[in-house]
Amino acid sequence: MTDHNAPVRFDTKIAVLLRDDLETWQRLNVTAFLVSGLGTQVPEVVGEPYADADDTPYLPMFRQPVLVFAGSKELLTSAHTRAVSRGATLAVFTSDLFATGHDEANRAAVRAVPRDALDLVGLAVHGPRNAVDKILKGASMHP
């Protein structure tokens, strides 16, 4: 018999790192945008669709927790550099995206800035647990 409530230790980690000076609405918005791309590139992180006892269907969600961290602008820049150098699956959100209104404008805003000059306010990363831990070294769990 399987214990559906038993803790599972995943080999991979999904983590979001947010700049520690964001407003609450910005933290929520950035987190939602960042994780939205992971399931498209790493389909194995998405579970099966849900249904309630009345068979009302619901969308599938991630199979594992999303850990949210906070850190300084400098820490975010360092984590980004480590993620890129390791070839990690990565999503970024820059301060410029707060002034855009749709996907095409978002992509254009990121495209207009060289990698080392991005004003990062958040990133999401997926990969082996130990690699993600090294990428986020120095970050603390979001309060």
Short mmCIF file of N, CA and C in Angstrom, two decimals:
data_model
loop_
_atom_site.label_atom_id
_atom_site.label_comp_id
_atom_site.label_asym_id
_atom_site.label_seq_id
_atom_site.Cartn_x
_atom_site.Cartn_y
_atom_site.Cartn_z
N MET A 1 0.85 -1.18 0.00
CA MET A 1 0.00 0.00 0.00
C MET A 1 0.89 1.24 0.00
N THR A 2 0.56 2.21 -0.82
CA THR A 2 1.34 3.44 -0.94
C THR A 2 0.79 4.49 0.00
N ASP A 3 1.69 5.14 0.75
CA ASP A 3 1.29 6.24 1.62
C ASP A 3 1.39 7.53 0.80
N HIS A 4 0.25 8.08 0.38
CA HIS A 4 0.23 9.27 -0.46
C HIS A 4 0.67 10.53 0.28
N ASN A 5 0.78 10.44 1.61
CA ASN A 5 1.20 11.60 2.40
C ASN A 5 2.67 11.52 2.82
N ALA A 6 3.35 10.45 2.43
CA ALA A 6 4.76 10.30 2.78
C ALA A 6 5.59 11.35 2.04
N PRO A 7 6.58 11.94 2.72
CA PRO A 7 7.42 12.94 2.04
C PRO A 7 8.19 12.31 0.88
N VAL A 8 8.36 13.09 -0.17
CA VAL A 8 9.11 12.66 -1.35
C VAL A 8 10.35 13.52 -1.44
N ARG A 9 11.47 12.90 -1.69
CA ARG A 9 12.72 13.65 -1.88
C ARG A 9 13.00 13.67 -3.38
N PHE A 10 12.90 14.85 -3.97
CA PHE A 10 13.09 14.99 -5.41
C PHE A 10 14.57 15.14 -5.74
N ASP A 11 14.96 14.62 -6.90
CA ASP A 11 16.35 14.75 -7.36
C ASP A 11 16.61 16.14 -7.93
N THR A 12 15.54 16.84 -8.29
CA THR A 12 15.67 18.16 -8.87
C THR A 12 15.03 19.19 -7.96
N LYS A 13 15.30 20.45 -8.29
CA LYS A 13 14.74 21.54 -7.50
C LYS A 13 14.25 22.62 -8.44
N ILE A 14 13.09 23.20 -8.10
CA ILE A 14 12.58 24.39 -8.76
C ILE A 14 12.74 25.51 -7.75
N ALA A 15 13.44 26.56 -8.12
CA ALA A 15 13.66 27.66 -7.20
C ALA A 15 13.50 29.00 -7.91
N VAL A 16 12.98 29.95 -7.17
CA VAL A 16 12.83 31.33 -7.63
C VAL A 16 13.65 32.19 -6.69
N LEU A 17 14.44 33.09 -7.25
CA LEU A 17 15.21 34.05 -6.46
C LEU A 17 14.71 35.45 -6.81
N LEU A 18 14.23 36.15 -5.79
CA LEU A 18 13.68 37.49 -5.97
C LEU A 18 14.58 38.52 -5.31
N ARG A 19 14.68 39.68 -5.94
CA ARG A 19 15.43 40.77 -5.32
C ARG A 19 14.68 41.21 -4.07
N ASP A 20 15.41 41.45 -3.01
CA ASP A 20 14.80 41.69 -1.70
C ASP A 20 14.18 43.07 -1.53
N ASP A 21 14.25 43.93 -2.54
CA ASP A 21 13.67 45.27 -2.41
C ASP A 21 12.37 45.44 -3.21
N LEU A 22 11.75 44.35 -3.64
CA LEU A 22 10.51 44.43 -4.42
C LEU A 22 9.30 44.64 -3.51
N GLU A 23 8.31 45.32 -4.06
CA GLU A 23 7.02 45.45 -3.38
C GLU A 23 6.32 44.08 -3.40
N THR A 24 5.38 43.89 -2.49
CA THR A 24 4.69 42.60 -2.40
C THR A 24 4.04 42.21 -3.72
N TRP A 25 3.32 43.13 -4.37
CA TRP A 25 2.66 42.80 -5.63
C TRP A 25 3.69 42.41 -6.69
N GLN A 26 4.87 43.05 -6.66
CA GLN A 26 5.91 42.74 -7.63
C GLN A 26 6.46 41.32 -7.39
N ARG A 27 6.66 40.95 -6.14
CA ARG A 27 7.15 39.61 -5.81
C ARG A 27 6.22 38.54 -6.35
N LEU A 28 4.92 38.74 -6.13
CA LEU A 28 3.94 37.76 -6.60
C LEU A 28 3.90 37.70 -8.12
N ASN A 29 3.88 38.86 -8.76
CA ASN A 29 3.83 38.93 -10.21
C ASN A 29 5.07 38.30 -10.84
N VAL A 30 6.23 38.65 -10.33
CA VAL A 30 7.49 38.13 -10.87
C VAL A 30 7.54 36.61 -10.70
N THR A 31 7.15 36.11 -9.54
CA THR A 31 7.17 34.67 -9.30
C THR A 31 6.28 33.95 -10.29
N ALA A 32 5.08 34.45 -10.48
CA ALA A 32 4.15 33.81 -11.41
C ALA A 32 4.71 33.79 -12.83
N PHE A 33 5.25 34.91 -13.29
CA PHE A 33 5.82 34.96 -14.64
C PHE A 33 7.00 34.00 -14.77
N LEU A 34 7.89 34.00 -13.79
CA LEU A 34 9.09 33.18 -13.89
C LEU A 34 8.80 31.69 -13.98
N VAL A 35 7.91 31.19 -13.15
CA VAL A 35 7.66 29.75 -13.15
C VAL A 35 6.79 29.31 -14.33
N SER A 36 6.11 30.25 -14.98
CA SER A 36 5.22 29.88 -16.07
C SER A 36 5.95 29.22 -17.23
N GLY A 37 7.20 29.53 -17.42
CA GLY A 37 7.94 28.95 -18.54
C GLY A 37 8.53 27.58 -18.28
N LEU A 38 8.69 27.20 -17.02
CA LEU A 38 9.38 25.94 -16.72
C LEU A 38 8.67 24.72 -17.30
N GLY A 39 7.36 24.65 -17.16
CA GLY A 39 6.64 23.49 -17.66
C GLY A 39 6.72 23.32 -19.16
N THR A 40 6.96 24.41 -19.88
CA THR A 40 7.07 24.32 -21.33
C THR A 40 8.41 23.74 -21.76
N GLN A 41 9.44 23.96 -20.97
CA GLN A 41 10.78 23.49 -21.32
C GLN A 41 11.18 22.22 -20.58
N VAL A 42 10.53 21.97 -19.44
CA VAL A 42 10.85 20.80 -18.62
C VAL A 42 9.52 20.11 -18.29
N PRO A 43 8.91 19.46 -19.28
CA PRO A 43 7.56 18.93 -19.08
C PRO A 43 7.46 17.91 -17.95
N GLU A 44 8.54 17.26 -17.59
CA GLU A 44 8.48 16.26 -16.52
C GLU A 44 8.22 16.86 -15.14
N VAL A 45 8.33 18.19 -15.00
CA VAL A 45 8.02 18.82 -13.71
C VAL A 45 6.52 19.02 -13.52
N VAL A 46 5.74 18.80 -14.57
CA VAL A 46 4.29 18.99 -14.50
C VAL A 46 3.63 17.65 -14.25
N GLY A 47 2.72 17.62 -13.27
CA GLY A 47 2.01 16.40 -12.93
C GLY A 47 0.79 16.18 -13.81
N GLU A 48 -0.07 15.33 -13.34
CA GLU A 48 -1.31 14.99 -14.05
C GLU A 48 -2.40 16.01 -13.72
N PRO A 49 -3.41 16.12 -14.58
CA PRO A 49 -4.52 17.02 -14.28
C PRO A 49 -5.23 16.61 -12.98
N TYR A 50 -5.87 17.56 -12.36
CA TYR A 50 -6.63 17.34 -11.13
C TYR A 50 -8.11 17.18 -11.46
N ALA A 51 -8.84 16.59 -10.53
CA ALA A 51 -10.30 16.53 -10.60
C ALA A 51 -10.81 16.40 -9.17
N ASP A 52 -11.96 17.02 -8.93
CA ASP A 52 -12.55 16.89 -7.60
C ASP A 52 -13.48 15.68 -7.58
N ALA A 53 -14.15 15.46 -6.46
CA ALA A 53 -15.02 14.29 -6.31
C ALA A 53 -16.21 14.31 -7.26
N ASP A 54 -16.53 15.48 -7.81
CA ASP A 54 -17.62 15.59 -8.79
C ASP A 54 -17.12 15.51 -10.22
N ASP A 55 -15.85 15.18 -10.39
CA ASP A 55 -15.20 15.07 -11.70
C ASP A 55 -15.08 16.39 -12.43
N THR A 56 -15.03 17.49 -11.70
CA THR A 56 -14.74 18.79 -12.31
C THR A 56 -13.26 18.81 -12.62
N PRO A 57 -12.87 19.02 -13.88
CA PRO A 57 -11.45 18.98 -14.24
C PRO A 57 -10.73 20.28 -13.88
N TYR A 58 -9.45 20.14 -13.50
CA TYR A 58 -8.57 21.27 -13.20
C TYR A 58 -7.23 21.03 -13.87
N LEU A 59 -6.53 22.12 -14.13
CA LEU A 59 -5.23 22.04 -14.80
C LEU A 59 -4.19 21.31 -13.94
N PRO A 60 -3.23 20.68 -14.58
CA PRO A 60 -2.12 20.10 -13.83
C PRO A 60 -1.22 21.20 -13.26
N MET A 61 -0.47 20.86 -12.25
CA MET A 61 0.47 21.79 -11.63
C MET A 61 1.83 21.09 -11.50
N PHE A 62 2.80 21.82 -11.01
CA PHE A 62 4.11 21.21 -10.78
C PHE A 62 3.99 20.01 -9.85
N ARG A 63 4.82 19.01 -10.09
CA ARG A 63 4.85 17.81 -9.27
C ARG A 63 5.61 18.02 -7.97
N GLN A 64 6.37 19.08 -7.88
CA GLN A 64 7.23 19.30 -6.73
C GLN A 64 7.12 20.74 -6.26
N PRO A 65 7.54 21.00 -5.03
CA PRO A 65 7.45 22.36 -4.50
C PRO A 65 8.29 23.35 -5.31
N VAL A 66 7.86 24.60 -5.28
CA VAL A 66 8.64 25.71 -5.82
C VAL A 66 9.16 26.47 -4.61
N LEU A 67 10.47 26.51 -4.44
CA LEU A 67 11.08 27.19 -3.31
C LEU A 67 11.38 28.63 -3.71
N VAL A 68 11.03 29.57 -2.87
CA VAL A 68 11.21 30.98 -3.18
C VAL A 68 12.23 31.57 -2.22
N PHE A 69 13.25 32.22 -2.79
CA PHE A 69 14.34 32.81 -2.04
C PHE A 69 14.40 34.31 -2.29
N ALA A 70 15.14 35.01 -1.44
CA ALA A 70 15.33 36.44 -1.61
C ALA A 70 16.81 36.76 -1.47
N GLY A 71 17.22 37.82 -2.13
CA GLY A 71 18.61 38.25 -2.04
C GLY A 71 18.79 39.63 -2.63
N SER A 72 19.97 40.15 -2.45
CA SER A 72 20.31 41.48 -2.94
C SER A 72 20.46 41.47 -4.46
N LYS A 73 20.52 42.65 -5.02
CA LYS A 73 20.76 42.80 -6.46
C LYS A 73 22.07 42.12 -6.85
N GLU A 74 23.09 42.27 -6.01
CA GLU A 74 24.40 41.67 -6.29
C GLU A 74 24.32 40.14 -6.26
N LEU A 75 23.58 39.61 -5.30
CA LEU A 75 23.42 38.16 -5.20
C LEU A 75 22.67 37.62 -6.42
N LEU A 76 21.66 38.35 -6.86
CA LEU A 76 20.91 37.95 -8.05
C LEU A 76 21.83 37.90 -9.27
N THR A 77 22.68 38.90 -9.41
CA THR A 77 23.62 38.95 -10.53
C THR A 77 24.58 37.77 -10.47
N SER A 78 25.09 37.45 -9.29
CA SER A 78 26.01 36.31 -9.12
C SER A 78 25.31 34.99 -9.43
N ALA A 79 24.09 34.84 -8.94
CA ALA A 79 23.35 33.61 -9.20
C ALA A 79 23.07 33.45 -10.69
N HIS A 80 22.75 34.54 -11.36
CA HIS A 80 22.51 34.51 -12.80
C HIS A 80 23.77 34.06 -13.53
N THR A 81 24.90 34.61 -13.16
CA THR A 81 26.17 34.24 -13.79
C THR A 81 26.45 32.75 -13.59
N ARG A 82 26.24 32.26 -12.37
CA ARG A 82 26.47 30.83 -12.09
C ARG A 82 25.51 29.96 -12.89
N ALA A 83 24.23 30.36 -12.98
CA ALA A 83 23.24 29.58 -13.71
C ALA A 83 23.59 29.50 -15.20
N VAL A 84 23.97 30.64 -15.77
CA VAL A 84 24.33 30.66 -17.19
C VAL A 84 25.57 29.80 -17.43
N SER A 85 26.57 29.92 -16.57
CA SER A 85 27.82 29.17 -16.77
C SER A 85 27.61 27.67 -16.62
N ARG A 86 26.59 27.26 -15.87
CA ARG A 86 26.29 25.84 -15.67
C ARG A 86 25.29 25.31 -16.71
N GLY A 87 24.77 26.20 -17.55
CA GLY A 87 23.79 25.78 -18.55
C GLY A 87 22.46 25.38 -17.93
N ALA A 88 22.10 25.98 -16.81
CA ALA A 88 20.86 25.64 -16.12
C ALA A 88 19.64 26.11 -16.91
N THR A 89 18.52 25.43 -16.71
CA THR A 89 17.25 25.88 -17.25
C THR A 89 16.86 27.12 -16.46
N LEU A 90 16.69 28.24 -17.15
CA LEU A 90 16.65 29.53 -16.47
C LEU A 90 15.61 30.46 -17.10
N ALA A 91 14.88 31.18 -16.24
CA ALA A 91 13.99 32.25 -16.68
C ALA A 91 14.42 33.51 -15.93
N VAL A 92 14.31 34.66 -16.58
CA VAL A 92 14.69 35.93 -15.94
C VAL A 92 13.55 36.93 -16.03
N PHE A 93 13.54 37.84 -15.07
CA PHE A 93 12.61 38.96 -15.07
C PHE A 93 13.44 40.18 -14.73
N THR A 94 13.38 41.19 -15.58
CA THR A 94 14.16 42.41 -15.36
C THR A 94 13.23 43.55 -14.94
N SER A 95 13.81 44.58 -14.38
CA SER A 95 13.00 45.73 -13.94
C SER A 95 12.27 46.38 -15.11
N ASP A 96 12.82 46.28 -16.31
CA ASP A 96 12.17 46.86 -17.49
C ASP A 96 10.79 46.25 -17.74
N LEU A 97 10.57 45.01 -17.32
CA LEU A 97 9.31 44.33 -17.62
C LEU A 97 8.13 44.89 -16.83
N PHE A 98 8.41 45.66 -15.77
CA PHE A 98 7.31 46.30 -15.04
C PHE A 98 6.65 47.39 -15.88
N ALA A 99 7.33 47.86 -16.91
CA ALA A 99 6.79 48.94 -17.74
C ALA A 99 6.22 48.45 -19.06
N THR A 100 6.23 47.15 -19.31
CA THR A 100 5.70 46.61 -20.56
C THR A 100 4.32 46.02 -20.32
N GLY A 101 3.61 45.76 -21.38
CA GLY A 101 2.23 45.30 -21.21
C GLY A 101 1.89 43.97 -21.84
N HIS A 102 2.86 43.34 -22.52
CA HIS A 102 2.55 42.07 -23.17
C HIS A 102 3.85 41.33 -23.50
N ASP A 103 3.69 40.07 -23.90
CA ASP A 103 4.82 39.17 -24.10
C ASP A 103 5.84 39.69 -25.12
N GLU A 104 5.36 40.18 -26.25
CA GLU A 104 6.29 40.66 -27.29
C GLU A 104 7.14 41.82 -26.76
N ALA A 105 6.52 42.74 -26.03
CA ALA A 105 7.26 43.86 -25.45
C ALA A 105 8.23 43.38 -24.38
N ASN A 106 7.83 42.37 -23.61
CA ASN A 106 8.73 41.80 -22.59
C ASN A 106 10.00 41.23 -23.24
N ARG A 107 9.79 40.42 -24.28
CA ARG A 107 10.95 39.82 -24.95
C ARG A 107 11.84 40.88 -25.59
N ALA A 108 11.24 41.90 -26.15
CA ALA A 108 12.03 42.99 -26.75
C ALA A 108 12.83 43.74 -25.69
N ALA A 109 12.25 43.92 -24.52
CA ALA A 109 12.96 44.63 -23.44
C ALA A 109 14.17 43.85 -22.96
N VAL A 110 14.04 42.54 -22.86
CA VAL A 110 15.19 41.72 -22.45
C VAL A 110 16.22 41.69 -23.58
N ARG A 111 15.77 41.52 -24.80
CA ARG A 111 16.67 41.43 -25.97
C ARG A 111 17.51 42.69 -26.14
N ALA A 112 17.02 43.84 -25.69
CA ALA A 112 17.70 45.12 -25.90
C ALA A 112 18.90 45.34 -24.98
N VAL A 113 19.08 44.46 -23.99
CA VAL A 113 20.12 44.68 -22.98
C VAL A 113 21.12 43.52 -22.99
N PRO A 114 22.42 43.80 -23.00
CA PRO A 114 23.41 42.72 -22.92
C PRO A 114 23.27 41.95 -21.59
N ARG A 115 23.60 40.68 -21.61
CA ARG A 115 23.45 39.80 -20.44
C ARG A 115 24.02 40.40 -19.17
N ASP A 116 25.23 40.93 -19.22
CA ASP A 116 25.89 41.45 -18.02
C ASP A 116 25.30 42.79 -17.55
N ALA A 117 24.41 43.39 -18.33
CA ALA A 117 23.81 44.67 -17.95
C ALA A 117 22.33 44.53 -17.57
N LEU A 118 21.80 43.31 -17.57
CA LEU A 118 20.40 43.12 -17.21
C LEU A 118 20.16 43.58 -15.77
N ASP A 119 19.11 44.36 -15.56
CA ASP A 119 18.72 44.79 -14.21
C ASP A 119 17.74 43.75 -13.68
N LEU A 120 18.29 42.65 -13.18
CA LEU A 120 17.49 41.51 -12.75
C LEU A 120 16.73 41.81 -11.46
N VAL A 121 15.47 41.42 -11.44
CA VAL A 121 14.69 41.49 -10.20
C VAL A 121 14.26 40.09 -9.77
N GLY A 122 14.42 39.12 -10.66
CA GLY A 122 14.09 37.75 -10.31
C GLY A 122 14.58 36.77 -11.35
N LEU A 123 14.77 35.53 -10.89
CA LEU A 123 15.09 34.44 -11.80
C LEU A 123 14.49 33.16 -11.25
N ALA A 124 14.20 32.24 -12.15
CA ALA A 124 13.75 30.90 -11.78
C ALA A 124 14.73 29.93 -12.40
N VAL A 125 15.03 28.89 -11.66
CA VAL A 125 15.99 27.90 -12.14
C VAL A 125 15.48 26.51 -11.76
N HIS A 126 15.74 25.57 -12.65
CA HIS A 126 15.41 24.16 -12.41
C HIS A 126 16.64 23.34 -12.74
N GLY A 127 16.90 22.35 -11.93
CA GLY A 127 18.02 21.46 -12.21
C GLY A 127 18.25 20.52 -11.05
N PRO A 128 19.33 19.75 -11.13
CA PRO A 128 19.69 18.88 -10.00
C PRO A 128 19.79 19.69 -8.72
N ARG A 129 19.32 19.12 -7.63
CA ARG A 129 19.26 19.85 -6.36
C ARG A 129 20.59 20.49 -5.98
N ASN A 130 21.68 19.72 -6.06
CA ASN A 130 22.97 20.28 -5.63
C ASN A 130 23.42 21.43 -6.54
N ALA A 131 23.12 21.35 -7.83
CA ALA A 131 23.48 22.43 -8.75
C ALA A 131 22.68 23.69 -8.44
N VAL A 132 21.39 23.55 -8.19
CA VAL A 132 20.55 24.70 -7.86
C VAL A 132 21.01 25.32 -6.54
N ASP A 133 21.36 24.47 -5.57
CA ASP A 133 21.87 24.98 -4.29
C ASP A 133 23.12 25.83 -4.50
N LYS A 134 24.01 25.38 -5.37
CA LYS A 134 25.24 26.14 -5.64
C LYS A 134 24.94 27.45 -6.37
N ILE A 135 23.99 27.41 -7.28
CA ILE A 135 23.61 28.63 -8.01
C ILE A 135 23.07 29.67 -7.05
N LEU A 136 22.27 29.23 -6.08
CA LEU A 136 21.61 30.16 -5.14
C LEU A 136 22.41 30.40 -3.87
N LYS A 137 23.66 30.02 -3.86
CA LYS A 137 24.49 30.16 -2.67
C LYS A 137 24.42 31.61 -2.14
N GLY A 138 24.10 31.72 -0.85
CA GLY A 138 24.02 33.03 -0.21
C GLY A 138 22.61 33.58 -0.11
N ALA A 139 21.67 32.97 -0.86
CA ALA A 139 20.27 33.43 -0.80
C ALA A 139 19.60 32.83 0.44
N SER A 140 18.58 33.54 0.93
CA SER A 140 17.82 33.03 2.07
C SER A 140 16.38 32.76 1.62
N MET A 141 15.72 31.88 2.34
CA MET A 141 14.31 31.60 2.02
C MET A 141 13.53 32.90 2.13
N HIS A 142 12.59 33.08 1.22
CA HIS A 142 11.78 34.29 1.23
C HIS A 142 10.97 34.33 2.52
N PRO A 143 10.91 35.49 3.16
CA PRO A 143 10.16 35.56 4.44
C PRO A 143 8.67 35.32 4.25
#
